[in-house]
Amino acid sequence: MQMYIGGAWTNGRDAMDVRNPYDGSVVDTVPRGTAADVDRALASAVRGARAMAALTGFERYELLHRTADLIRANADDLATALTNEEGKIIGEARIEVDRAAEIVYLSAEEAKRLDGEVIPLDGGPGVSGKFGFTMRVPCGVVAAISPFNFPLHLVCHKVGPALAGGNAVVVKPASDTPLSALRLVELLLEAGVPAEAVQCVTGSGGDIGDALVSDRRVRKVSFTGSRDVGERICNHAGIKKVTMELGSNAPVIVMPDADMDKVRSVIPQTAYANAGQVCISTQRVIAPDPIYDELVEALIPEVEAVSTGNPLDPATGMGPMIRESDAARVGAWIDEAVSNGAELLVGGERSGQMFQPTLLANVSPDMRVSCDELFGPAMGVTRVADVDEAIALANDSIYGLSAAIFTQDIDTAMRFARSVDSGNIHINWGSQWRTDLMPYGGLKDSGMGKEGPKYAVQEMTEHKLVVIHE
Ligand code: NAP
């Protein structure tokens, strides 16, 4: 596919291959954009932002609503394309497409709700005869930088709210999975979005990222990706609004009073979906001594039952990882854990990019499979003495995106909710759960700011204060 800059589909000087993670075949090629392409995209986006700001809320609603209809109408093709570029199983790809449409419908609704408030200025000492109110106005140009693992869903979480708020948006999709973002641009244009209001520059983030995020024409950066790239972007962004949706090593505590039928069926779903390449994948299972052995025994057959294979085959339970180097890294971390005393109960083998669903026990908190973000299909169980140690361990992380507890005791659940530093808290589910209208974002090094269209529109607009003096 070509990239979309300045209101036209365009080639770059060089191209890069997009490969199917399952069989290594070349799915398509995209241009390798340069800093000069970013510059052209931004010059055009400034005009696009003026075009968007001139539309009424209802007009923006209509554009987004039509886009969501088009996503639904093209759902089968989009899902197959998603599986081919990302490697997730086709069932998960279909869900991603459904959710992408839902995000754009939600964004359409938000386009009608850019409100302000009346400020009671006469509450200030000595103030009378003044009338104050706020207006919400677009930021202008939003840079949207997305990761490989949800190539459509996460792009919609940025593009939908950006356009709803009356901005133009410059998308920089992940180099491994740029095709879904380009398909989305086609649908936005078909729906009637002004030609310069959306731009999509493909190419290596290492080559073009600094040029994009440091440019003064960009008034807001919305980034989803790894912690280290996020930190670099914060260092280069300068004075502009920034939202950071970063990684985690999500903890899940299983208390002795947990509903074990639910635990055994839910935890594996929340660990191995998308081959564990989800920012809120269950990674650290924490079990007090009285339940530890029973839990480990209960999980073994469930993990063994997750099949791997061709992600387009509806019978496959888990597909490949995105890159062979990442699968090799997961293998190295598991080997290191085993050589330091962890028990390998299920999996651990790799063939190319396909890593078998893996269960480790006797994991200690200082092992990399526990203290770093693994981002692969493995979880480790750690034994603790009691709930105090479990909560302390859940918090013993630089991350804080999602955390979960299984317990039947309301006091324990509420204590967990209050004391664990995490943007999302789940009680009686695994760490991986999201519906797209909720506020979603991390604490600590998992980031700042929230997504979910209602919240993202807030972050992609500015407040102006107006005072009328009698
Ligand atoms: P990544 O390596 O950080 O890449 C994310 C995006 O940043 C890609 O588009 C990448 O481009 C670009 N990029 C790379 N260097 C850049 C730079 N210097 N300036 C600007 N952009 C740059 O992450 P990933 O491997 O694609 O995704 C996995 C990570 O995303 C995990 O840490 C995961 O937890 C996190 N994630 C978080 C959430 C959340 O909502 N919190 C959701 C999903 C994923 P290239 O592809 O060209 O390198």
Short mmCIF file of C-alpha atoms and ligand atoms in Angstrom, two decimals:
data_model
loop_
_atom_site.label_atom_id
_atom_site.label_comp_id
_atom_site.label_asym_id
_atom_site.label_seq_id
_atom_site.Cartn_x
_atom_site.Cartn_y
_atom_site.Cartn_z
CA MET A 1 0.00 0.00 0.00
CA GLN A 2 1.04 3.64 -0.32
CA MET A 3 1.12 6.10 2.57
CA TYR A 4 -1.26 9.05 2.70
CA ILE A 5 0.30 12.52 2.91
CA GLY A 6 -0.92 15.94 1.87
CA GLY A 7 -4.23 14.66 0.58
CA ALA A 8 -2.70 12.08 -1.77
CA TRP A 9 -1.59 8.45 -1.71
CA THR A 10 2.14 8.46 -2.21
CA ASN A 11 5.24 6.24 -2.45
CA GLY A 12 8.40 6.95 -0.53
CA ARG A 13 11.97 6.76 -1.76
CA ASP A 14 12.26 3.21 -0.35
CA ALA A 15 9.78 0.54 0.59
CA MET A 16 9.65 -1.94 3.46
CA ASP A 17 8.06 -5.37 3.58
CA VAL A 18 5.16 -6.29 5.81
CA ARG A 19 5.50 -9.99 6.64
CA ASN A 20 2.96 -12.53 7.82
CA PRO A 21 4.25 -13.61 11.27
CA TYR A 22 2.90 -17.14 10.76
CA ASP A 23 4.67 -18.14 7.55
CA GLY A 24 7.06 -15.27 6.85
CA SER A 25 5.46 -14.49 3.48
CA VAL A 26 5.43 -10.87 2.29
CA VAL A 27 1.85 -9.61 2.71
CA ASP A 28 2.50 -6.20 1.17
CA THR A 29 5.02 -3.37 1.12
CA VAL A 30 4.70 0.17 2.46
CA PRO A 31 6.89 3.25 1.96
CA ARG A 32 9.75 3.90 4.35
CA GLY A 33 8.87 7.49 5.20
CA THR A 34 11.49 10.12 6.00
CA ALA A 35 11.66 13.29 8.08
CA ALA A 36 10.84 15.21 4.88
CA ASP A 37 7.61 13.17 4.56
CA VAL A 38 6.76 14.06 8.16
CA ASP A 39 7.33 17.71 7.35
CA ARG A 40 4.97 17.54 4.35
CA ALA A 41 2.37 15.69 6.40
CA LEU A 42 2.47 18.34 9.13
CA ALA A 43 2.24 21.25 6.71
CA SER A 44 -0.86 19.63 5.23
CA ALA A 45 -2.30 18.66 8.64
CA VAL A 46 -2.24 22.31 9.73
CA ARG A 47 -4.65 23.03 6.84
CA GLY A 48 -6.58 19.87 7.72
CA ALA A 49 -6.97 21.08 11.30
CA ARG A 50 -8.53 24.33 10.02
CA ALA A 51 -10.94 22.29 7.88
CA MET A 52 -11.93 20.13 10.85
CA ALA A 53 -12.38 23.07 13.20
CA ALA A 54 -14.76 24.64 10.68
CA LEU A 55 -17.12 21.66 10.83
CA THR A 56 -19.99 21.55 13.29
CA GLY A 57 -20.15 18.89 15.95
CA PHE A 58 -22.99 17.24 14.08
CA GLU A 59 -20.96 17.15 10.87
CA ARG A 60 -18.04 15.49 12.71
CA TYR A 61 -20.52 13.05 14.23
CA GLU A 62 -21.80 12.15 10.77
CA LEU A 63 -18.30 11.60 9.35
CA LEU A 64 -17.33 9.32 12.20
CA HIS A 65 -20.63 7.47 12.20
CA ARG A 66 -20.25 6.75 8.49
CA THR A 67 -16.69 5.56 9.08
CA ALA A 68 -17.86 3.14 11.75
CA ASP A 69 -20.56 1.84 9.39
CA LEU A 70 -17.85 1.26 6.78
CA ILE A 71 -15.66 -0.61 9.28
CA ARG A 72 -18.63 -2.89 9.97
CA ALA A 73 -19.39 -3.33 6.27
CA ASN A 74 -15.76 -4.37 5.62
CA ALA A 75 -15.38 -6.44 8.78
CA ASP A 76 -14.45 -9.76 7.17
CA ASP A 77 -11.73 -8.29 4.96
CA LEU A 78 -10.34 -6.17 7.78
CA ALA A 79 -10.19 -9.16 10.14
CA THR A 80 -8.35 -11.35 7.63
CA ALA A 81 -5.92 -8.54 6.88
CA LEU A 82 -5.33 -8.06 10.61
CA THR A 83 -4.50 -11.74 11.12
CA ASN A 84 -2.19 -11.72 8.13
CA GLU A 85 -0.16 -8.75 9.33
CA GLU A 86 -0.23 -9.33 13.10
CA GLY A 87 -0.61 -13.09 13.56
CA LYS A 88 -3.51 -13.03 16.04
CA ILE A 89 -6.11 -15.77 15.64
CA ILE A 90 -9.00 -14.91 13.36
CA GLY A 91 -11.56 -14.93 16.21
CA GLU A 92 -9.56 -12.26 18.04
CA ALA A 93 -9.15 -10.28 14.81
CA ARG A 94 -12.95 -10.26 14.35
CA ILE A 95 -13.40 -8.97 17.88
CA GLU A 96 -10.79 -6.27 17.22
CA VAL A 97 -12.67 -5.09 14.14
CA ASP A 98 -16.00 -5.04 16.03
CA ARG A 99 -14.41 -3.02 18.78
CA ALA A 100 -12.80 -0.64 16.28
CA ALA A 101 -16.27 0.16 14.92
CA GLU A 102 -17.58 0.61 18.46
CA ILE A 103 -14.77 3.06 19.30
CA VAL A 104 -15.56 5.14 16.24
CA TYR A 105 -19.30 5.14 17.07
CA LEU A 106 -18.45 6.26 20.62
CA SER A 107 -16.17 8.97 19.21
CA ALA A 108 -18.97 10.13 16.91
CA GLU A 109 -21.19 10.68 19.95
CA GLU A 110 -18.45 12.66 21.70
CA ALA A 111 -18.25 15.00 18.71
CA LYS A 112 -21.65 16.33 19.83
CA ARG A 113 -20.55 16.93 23.42
CA LEU A 114 -17.72 19.47 23.38
CA ASP A 115 -19.14 21.48 26.24
CA GLY A 116 -17.92 24.21 28.53
CA GLU A 117 -19.07 25.52 31.88
CA VAL A 118 -20.20 28.77 33.41
CA ILE A 119 -17.65 29.93 35.98
CA PRO A 120 -19.12 31.75 39.02
CA LEU A 121 -16.60 34.59 38.94
CA ASP A 122 -18.48 36.61 41.54
CA GLY A 123 -17.38 34.01 44.08
CA GLY A 124 -13.99 35.75 44.05
CA PRO A 125 -13.53 38.56 46.64
CA GLY A 126 -14.62 41.93 45.29
CA VAL A 127 -15.76 40.56 41.94
CA SER A 128 -19.10 41.66 40.47
CA GLY A 129 -20.46 42.40 37.03
CA LYS A 130 -18.40 39.72 35.32
CA PHE A 131 -19.66 36.71 33.42
CA GLY A 132 -17.25 33.84 32.74
CA PHE A 133 -17.53 30.69 30.76
CA THR A 134 -15.23 28.11 29.18
CA MET A 135 -15.19 26.78 25.63
CA ARG A 136 -13.54 23.57 24.51
CA VAL A 137 -11.52 24.01 21.35
CA PRO A 138 -9.42 21.57 19.30
CA CYS A 139 -5.68 21.24 20.01
CA GLY A 140 -4.94 21.48 16.28
CA VAL A 141 -2.68 18.72 14.99
CA VAL A 142 -2.52 15.42 16.90
CA ALA A 143 0.32 12.94 16.35
CA ALA A 144 -0.92 9.38 16.88
CA ILE A 145 1.81 6.76 17.30
CA SER A 146 0.62 3.18 17.67
CA PRO A 147 2.14 -0.23 18.51
CA PHE A 148 1.98 -3.47 16.56
CA ASN A 149 -0.32 -5.52 18.75
CA PHE A 150 -3.75 -3.94 18.04
CA PRO A 151 -3.14 -2.37 14.63
CA LEU A 152 -6.74 -1.24 14.09
CA HIS A 153 -8.28 -0.96 17.55
CA LEU A 154 -5.58 1.27 19.04
CA VAL A 155 -5.40 3.48 15.95
CA CYS A 156 -9.16 4.03 16.27
CA HIS A 157 -8.68 4.96 19.95
CA LYS A 158 -6.55 7.89 18.72
CA VAL A 159 -8.04 8.85 15.36
CA GLY A 160 -11.69 8.71 16.51
CA PRO A 161 -11.33 11.11 19.47
CA ALA A 162 -8.89 13.35 17.56
CA LEU A 163 -11.41 13.96 14.77
CA ALA A 164 -14.32 14.13 17.20
CA GLY A 165 -12.50 16.96 18.96
CA GLY A 166 -12.10 18.86 15.68
CA ASN A 167 -8.40 18.14 15.14
CA ALA A 168 -6.37 16.82 12.25
CA VAL A 169 -4.39 13.67 12.96
CA VAL A 170 -1.06 12.36 11.71
CA VAL A 171 -0.87 8.59 12.24
CA LYS A 172 2.48 6.79 12.56
CA PRO A 173 1.58 3.09 12.69
CA ALA A 174 3.96 0.35 13.83
CA SER A 175 6.29 -0.82 11.06
CA ASP A 176 5.33 -4.47 11.59
CA THR A 177 1.60 -3.77 11.19
CA PRO A 178 0.91 -0.61 9.17
CA LEU A 179 -1.74 -2.00 6.79
CA SER A 180 -4.82 -1.79 9.03
CA ALA A 181 -4.12 1.89 9.73
CA LEU A 182 -3.86 2.57 5.98
CA ARG A 183 -7.14 0.69 5.40
CA LEU A 184 -8.73 2.86 8.09
CA VAL A 185 -7.56 5.99 6.28
CA GLU A 186 -9.23 4.70 3.09
CA LEU A 187 -12.50 4.28 5.00
CA LEU A 188 -12.24 7.72 6.65
CA LEU A 189 -11.81 9.32 3.23
CA GLU A 190 -14.67 7.28 1.79
CA ALA A 191 -16.82 8.54 4.67
CA GLY A 192 -15.99 12.12 3.67
CA VAL A 193 -13.33 13.19 6.18
CA PRO A 194 -11.57 16.28 4.72
CA ALA A 195 -8.61 15.19 2.60
CA GLU A 196 -5.95 16.89 4.73
CA ALA A 197 -7.48 16.10 8.13
CA VAL A 198 -5.85 12.70 8.24
CA GLN A 199 -2.31 11.75 7.28
CA CYS A 200 -0.59 8.39 7.63
CA VAL A 201 3.20 8.29 7.47
CA THR A 202 4.70 4.81 7.44
CA GLY A 203 8.36 4.17 8.25
CA SER A 204 10.65 3.40 11.12
CA GLY A 205 9.89 5.17 14.38
CA GLY A 206 13.63 5.35 15.00
CA ASP A 207 14.04 7.35 11.77
CA ILE A 208 11.01 9.64 11.80
CA GLY A 209 9.75 9.63 15.40
CA ASP A 210 11.84 12.54 16.70
CA ALA A 211 10.89 14.74 13.74
CA LEU A 212 7.21 14.07 14.37
CA VAL A 213 7.00 14.46 18.13
CA SER A 214 9.34 17.45 18.48
CA ASP A 215 7.66 19.57 15.80
CA ARG A 216 5.88 22.66 17.17
CA ARG A 217 3.00 22.22 14.71
CA VAL A 218 2.02 19.11 16.67
CA ARG A 219 0.03 20.24 19.70
CA LYS A 220 -0.72 16.82 21.15
CA VAL A 221 1.10 13.48 21.05
CA SER A 222 -0.89 10.35 21.75
CA PHE A 223 1.48 7.41 22.08
CA THR A 224 0.87 3.74 22.79
CA GLY A 225 3.91 1.50 23.00
CA SER A 226 6.83 0.51 25.15
CA ARG A 227 8.04 2.38 28.21
CA ASP A 228 11.45 3.22 26.79
CA VAL A 229 10.13 4.69 23.54
CA GLY A 230 7.53 6.58 25.60
CA GLU A 231 10.24 8.11 27.73
CA ARG A 232 12.21 9.16 24.66
CA ILE A 233 9.09 10.81 23.21
CA CYS A 234 8.49 12.70 26.47
CA ASN A 235 12.08 13.94 26.33
CA HIS A 236 11.68 15.18 22.75
CA ALA A 237 8.11 16.47 22.75
CA GLY A 238 8.78 19.86 24.30
CA ILE A 239 5.81 22.01 25.31
CA LYS A 240 2.77 20.11 24.14
CA LYS A 241 0.16 17.77 25.56
CA VAL A 242 1.23 14.13 25.77
CA THR A 243 -0.68 10.94 26.52
CA MET A 244 1.37 7.83 27.24
CA GLU A 245 -0.17 4.34 27.15
CA LEU A 246 2.76 2.10 28.05
CA GLY A 247 3.45 -1.44 29.20
CA SER A 248 3.08 -3.51 32.35
CA ASN A 249 3.74 -6.88 34.03
CA ALA A 250 0.23 -7.31 35.36
CA PRO A 251 -0.26 -9.11 38.70
CA VAL A 252 -3.21 -11.40 39.49
CA ILE A 253 -3.69 -12.53 43.10
CA VAL A 254 -5.63 -15.75 43.78
CA MET A 255 -6.82 -15.90 47.38
CA PRO A 256 -7.66 -19.19 49.14
CA ASP A 257 -11.39 -18.34 49.07
CA ALA A 258 -11.42 -17.79 45.27
CA ASP A 259 -13.95 -19.48 42.98
CA MET A 260 -11.48 -21.97 41.49
CA ASP A 261 -13.69 -22.95 38.53
CA LYS A 262 -13.68 -19.34 37.44
CA VAL A 263 -9.97 -18.94 38.13
CA ARG A 264 -8.97 -21.94 36.01
CA SER A 265 -11.07 -20.88 33.05
CA VAL A 266 -10.39 -17.13 33.15
CA ILE A 267 -6.68 -16.81 33.93
CA PRO A 268 -5.41 -18.63 30.81
CA GLN A 269 -7.68 -16.52 28.55
CA THR A 270 -6.17 -13.40 30.05
CA ALA A 271 -2.58 -14.65 29.67
CA TYR A 272 -2.41 -16.16 26.19
CA ALA A 273 -4.73 -13.99 24.07
CA ASN A 274 -2.72 -12.53 21.16
CA ALA A 275 0.17 -14.80 22.23
CA GLY A 276 0.50 -12.78 25.44
CA GLN A 277 1.24 -9.62 23.46
CA VAL A 278 -1.31 -7.47 25.28
CA CYS A 279 -0.25 -4.65 27.58
CA ILE A 280 -2.50 -6.04 30.36
CA SER A 281 -1.75 -9.76 29.88
CA THR A 282 -1.70 -11.72 33.10
CA GLN A 283 2.01 -12.20 33.76
CA ARG A 284 2.49 -12.55 37.52
CA VAL A 285 0.12 -14.93 39.30
CA ILE A 286 0.49 -14.53 43.06
CA ALA A 287 -0.87 -17.20 45.39
CA PRO A 288 -0.80 -17.43 49.19
CA ASP A 289 0.57 -20.70 50.51
CA PRO A 290 -2.79 -22.43 51.32
CA ILE A 291 -4.00 -22.24 47.66
CA TYR A 292 -0.66 -22.38 45.81
CA ASP A 293 -0.47 -26.14 45.04
CA GLU A 294 -4.16 -26.44 44.14
CA LEU A 295 -3.90 -23.43 41.83
CA VAL A 296 -0.84 -24.72 40.00
CA GLU A 297 -2.48 -28.15 39.51
CA ALA A 298 -5.67 -26.50 38.24
CA LEU A 299 -3.83 -24.34 35.69
CA ILE A 300 -1.68 -27.07 34.11
CA PRO A 301 -4.40 -28.80 32.02
CA GLU A 302 -5.89 -25.46 30.99
CA VAL A 303 -2.58 -24.21 29.64
CA GLU A 304 -1.87 -27.56 27.95
CA ALA A 305 -5.22 -27.24 26.16
CA VAL A 306 -4.29 -23.99 24.35
CA SER A 307 -3.49 -25.14 20.80
CA THR A 308 -1.14 -23.31 18.47
CA GLY A 309 -1.09 -23.21 14.68
CA ASN A 310 -2.33 -21.28 11.67
CA PRO A 311 -4.14 -18.21 13.05
CA LEU A 312 -6.59 -18.25 10.13
CA ASP A 313 -7.80 -21.72 11.19
CA PRO A 314 -10.77 -21.18 13.53
CA ALA A 315 -9.66 -24.22 15.58
CA THR A 316 -6.34 -22.60 16.56
CA GLY A 317 -6.15 -21.22 20.09
CA MET A 318 -3.02 -19.10 19.77
CA GLY A 319 -0.93 -17.78 16.89
CA PRO A 320 2.71 -16.76 16.50
CA MET A 321 4.52 -13.86 18.12
CA ILE A 322 5.20 -10.81 16.00
CA ARG A 323 8.95 -11.27 15.55
CA GLU A 324 11.34 -14.18 15.90
CA SER A 325 13.67 -12.00 17.99
CA ASP A 326 10.87 -11.46 20.53
CA ALA A 327 10.10 -15.18 20.67
CA ALA A 328 13.82 -15.84 21.24
CA ARG A 329 13.88 -13.22 24.01
CA VAL A 330 10.91 -14.87 25.76
CA GLY A 331 12.76 -18.21 25.52
CA ALA A 332 15.92 -16.71 27.00
CA TRP A 333 14.02 -15.19 29.94
CA ILE A 334 12.30 -18.52 30.62
CA ASP A 335 15.60 -20.43 30.46
CA GLU A 336 17.14 -17.91 32.84
CA ALA A 337 14.23 -18.31 35.28
CA VAL A 338 14.52 -22.11 35.16
CA SER A 339 18.25 -21.99 35.77
CA ASN A 340 17.52 -19.82 38.83
CA GLY A 341 15.01 -22.26 40.31
CA ALA A 342 11.67 -21.73 38.52
CA GLU A 343 9.78 -24.88 37.53
CA LEU A 344 8.74 -25.23 33.88
CA LEU A 345 5.34 -26.95 34.05
CA VAL A 346 3.99 -26.44 30.52
CA GLY A 347 5.49 -25.18 27.24
CA GLY A 348 8.84 -23.45 26.94
CA GLU A 349 9.50 -24.63 23.35
CA ARG A 350 9.86 -22.39 20.34
CA SER A 351 9.78 -22.96 16.63
CA GLY A 352 10.58 -19.73 14.79
CA GLN A 353 8.02 -17.16 15.95
CA MET A 354 5.69 -19.75 17.47
CA PHE A 355 6.21 -19.97 21.22
CA GLN A 356 4.25 -22.60 23.11
CA PRO A 357 1.93 -21.37 25.88
CA THR A 358 4.08 -21.58 28.97
CA LEU A 359 3.40 -21.97 32.68
CA LEU A 360 6.14 -21.50 35.26
CA ALA A 361 5.89 -22.08 39.00
CA ASN A 362 8.18 -21.20 41.87
CA VAL A 363 8.91 -17.86 40.21
CA SER A 364 10.69 -15.33 42.39
CA PRO A 365 10.08 -11.59 42.04
CA ASP A 366 13.62 -10.78 40.95
CA MET A 367 13.47 -13.01 37.85
CA ARG A 368 13.04 -11.12 34.57
CA VAL A 369 9.88 -13.14 33.77
CA SER A 370 8.42 -11.41 36.82
CA CYS A 371 9.99 -7.97 37.19
CA ASP A 372 10.19 -6.91 33.50
CA GLU A 373 7.43 -6.76 30.91
CA LEU A 374 7.52 -10.19 29.20
CA PHE A 375 5.00 -9.46 26.42
CA GLY A 376 4.81 -13.10 25.40
CA PRO A 377 2.76 -16.26 26.05
CA ALA A 378 3.99 -17.19 29.52
CA MET A 379 2.87 -16.63 33.10
CA GLY A 380 4.61 -17.49 36.31
CA VAL A 381 3.15 -18.38 39.70
CA THR A 382 4.77 -16.98 42.84
CA ARG A 383 4.13 -18.32 46.33
CA VAL A 384 3.54 -15.81 49.16
CA ALA A 385 2.65 -16.21 52.82
CA ASP A 386 -0.53 -14.13 52.98
CA VAL A 387 -2.55 -11.25 51.56
CA ASP A 388 -0.14 -8.63 52.94
CA GLU A 389 2.76 -10.12 51.03
CA ALA A 390 0.56 -10.61 47.95
CA ILE A 391 -0.41 -6.92 47.85
CA ALA A 392 3.16 -5.81 48.51
CA LEU A 393 4.34 -7.98 45.63
CA ALA A 394 1.58 -6.72 43.29
CA ASN A 395 2.88 -3.20 43.98
CA ASP A 396 6.53 -4.18 43.63
CA SER A 397 6.79 -3.01 40.03
CA ILE A 398 7.63 0.14 38.13
CA TYR A 399 4.38 -0.52 36.22
CA GLY A 400 0.75 -0.03 37.20
CA LEU A 401 -1.62 -0.59 34.29
CA SER A 402 -3.91 -3.42 35.39
CA ALA A 403 -4.09 -5.64 38.49
CA ALA A 404 -6.59 -8.29 39.55
CA ILE A 405 -7.66 -10.37 42.52
CA PHE A 406 -9.88 -13.42 42.89
CA THR A 407 -11.54 -13.48 46.30
CA GLN A 408 -15.02 -13.93 47.76
CA ASP A 409 -14.28 -11.53 50.58
CA ILE A 410 -15.43 -7.95 50.03
CA ASP A 411 -13.02 -6.52 52.58
CA THR A 412 -10.04 -8.15 50.89
CA ALA A 413 -11.30 -6.97 47.50
CA MET A 414 -11.70 -3.39 48.69
CA ARG A 415 -8.35 -3.41 50.43
CA PHE A 416 -6.79 -4.57 47.15
CA ALA A 417 -8.61 -1.87 45.17
CA ARG A 418 -7.43 0.83 47.57
CA SER A 419 -3.85 -0.24 48.05
CA VAL A 420 -2.68 -1.48 44.65
CA ASP A 421 -1.30 1.30 42.46
CA SER A 422 -2.80 0.49 39.11
CA GLY A 423 -4.93 2.33 36.57
CA ASN A 424 -7.32 -0.63 36.22
CA ILE A 425 -8.35 -2.93 39.06
CA HIS A 426 -10.32 -6.12 38.47
CA ILE A 427 -12.06 -8.11 41.13
CA ASN A 428 -12.86 -11.72 40.23
CA TRP A 429 -11.42 -11.53 36.72
CA GLY A 430 -7.90 -11.61 35.23
CA SER A 431 -5.97 -8.44 34.49
CA GLN A 432 -6.93 -8.44 30.82
CA TRP A 433 -10.37 -6.94 30.44
CA ARG A 434 -11.48 -3.76 28.72
CA THR A 435 -14.56 -2.30 27.16
CA ASP A 436 -13.86 0.71 25.03
CA LEU A 437 -15.95 3.38 26.71
CA MET A 438 -14.16 3.13 30.04
CA PRO A 439 -11.24 5.34 31.10
CA TYR A 440 -8.14 3.31 30.37
CA GLY A 441 -4.56 4.18 31.25
CA GLY A 442 -1.77 3.41 33.64
CA LEU A 443 -0.15 4.75 36.77
CA LYS A 444 3.61 4.91 37.46
CA ASP A 445 5.72 3.96 34.42
CA SER A 446 2.66 2.53 32.66
CA GLY A 447 1.94 6.05 31.51
CA MET A 448 -0.24 9.09 31.93
CA GLY A 449 -3.55 10.25 30.56
CA LYS A 450 -6.57 8.14 29.68
CA GLU A 451 -8.03 6.64 26.54
CA GLY A 452 -11.67 5.78 25.95
CA PRO A 453 -13.32 8.30 23.60
CA LYS A 454 -14.93 10.47 26.28
CA TYR A 455 -11.61 10.84 28.11
CA ALA A 456 -9.38 11.01 25.03
CA VAL A 457 -11.47 13.86 23.58
CA GLN A 458 -10.81 15.77 26.81
CA GLU A 459 -7.09 15.23 26.34
CA MET A 460 -7.25 16.23 22.67
CA THR A 461 -9.02 19.54 23.29
CA GLU A 462 -8.13 22.69 25.21
CA HIS A 463 -10.22 24.88 27.50
CA LYS A 464 -10.50 28.59 26.78
CA LEU A 465 -11.87 30.96 29.40
CA VAL A 466 -13.98 33.93 28.31
CA VAL A 467 -14.86 36.81 30.67
CA ILE A 468 -17.49 39.41 29.78
CA HIS A 469 -16.98 42.60 31.81
CA GLU A 470 -20.10 44.74 32.33
P1 NAP B 1 7.30 0.19 20.52
O1 NAP B 1 8.48 -0.52 20.02
O2 NAP B 1 7.45 1.13 21.63
O3 NAP B 1 6.67 0.93 19.24
C1 NAP B 1 5.47 1.66 19.34
C2 NAP B 1 5.43 2.69 18.23
O4 NAP B 1 6.44 3.67 18.48
C3 NAP B 1 5.72 2.12 16.85
O5 NAP B 1 4.92 2.79 15.90
C4 NAP B 1 7.19 2.48 16.67
O6 NAP B 1 7.59 2.53 15.31
C5 NAP B 1 7.20 3.84 17.29
N1 NAP B 1 8.53 4.34 17.63
C6 NAP B 1 9.68 3.66 17.78
N2 NAP B 1 10.69 4.51 18.10
C7 NAP B 1 10.16 5.75 18.14
C8 NAP B 1 10.66 7.05 18.40
N3 NAP B 1 11.96 7.27 18.71
N4 NAP B 1 9.83 8.11 18.35
C9 NAP B 1 8.53 7.93 18.07
N5 NAP B 1 7.97 6.72 17.79
C10 NAP B 1 8.78 5.65 17.84
O7 NAP B 1 6.16 -0.85 20.98
P2 NAP B 1 5.63 -2.16 20.24
O8 NAP B 1 6.66 -3.23 20.32
O9 NAP B 1 5.06 -1.82 18.91
O10 NAP B 1 4.39 -2.52 21.19
C11 NAP B 1 4.53 -3.19 22.40
C12 NAP B 1 4.51 -2.25 23.59
O11 NAP B 1 3.33 -1.46 23.57
C13 NAP B 1 4.46 -3.00 24.91
O12 NAP B 1 5.31 -2.39 25.84
C14 NAP B 1 3.01 -2.87 25.33
O13 NAP B 1 2.78 -3.01 26.72
C15 NAP B 1 2.69 -1.51 24.85
N6 NAP B 1 1.24 -1.33 24.70
C16 NAP B 1 0.57 -0.54 25.62
C17 NAP B 1 -0.81 -0.40 25.52
C18 NAP B 1 -1.60 0.46 26.48
O14 NAP B 1 -2.74 0.78 26.18
N7 NAP B 1 -1.04 0.84 27.62
C19 NAP B 1 -1.51 -1.07 24.51
C20 NAP B 1 -0.79 -1.86 23.62
C21 NAP B 1 0.59 -1.98 23.72
P3 NAP B 1 8.32 1.27 14.63
O15 NAP B 1 7.34 0.16 14.67
O16 NAP B 1 8.63 1.78 13.27
O17 NAP B 1 9.53 0.99 15.46
#
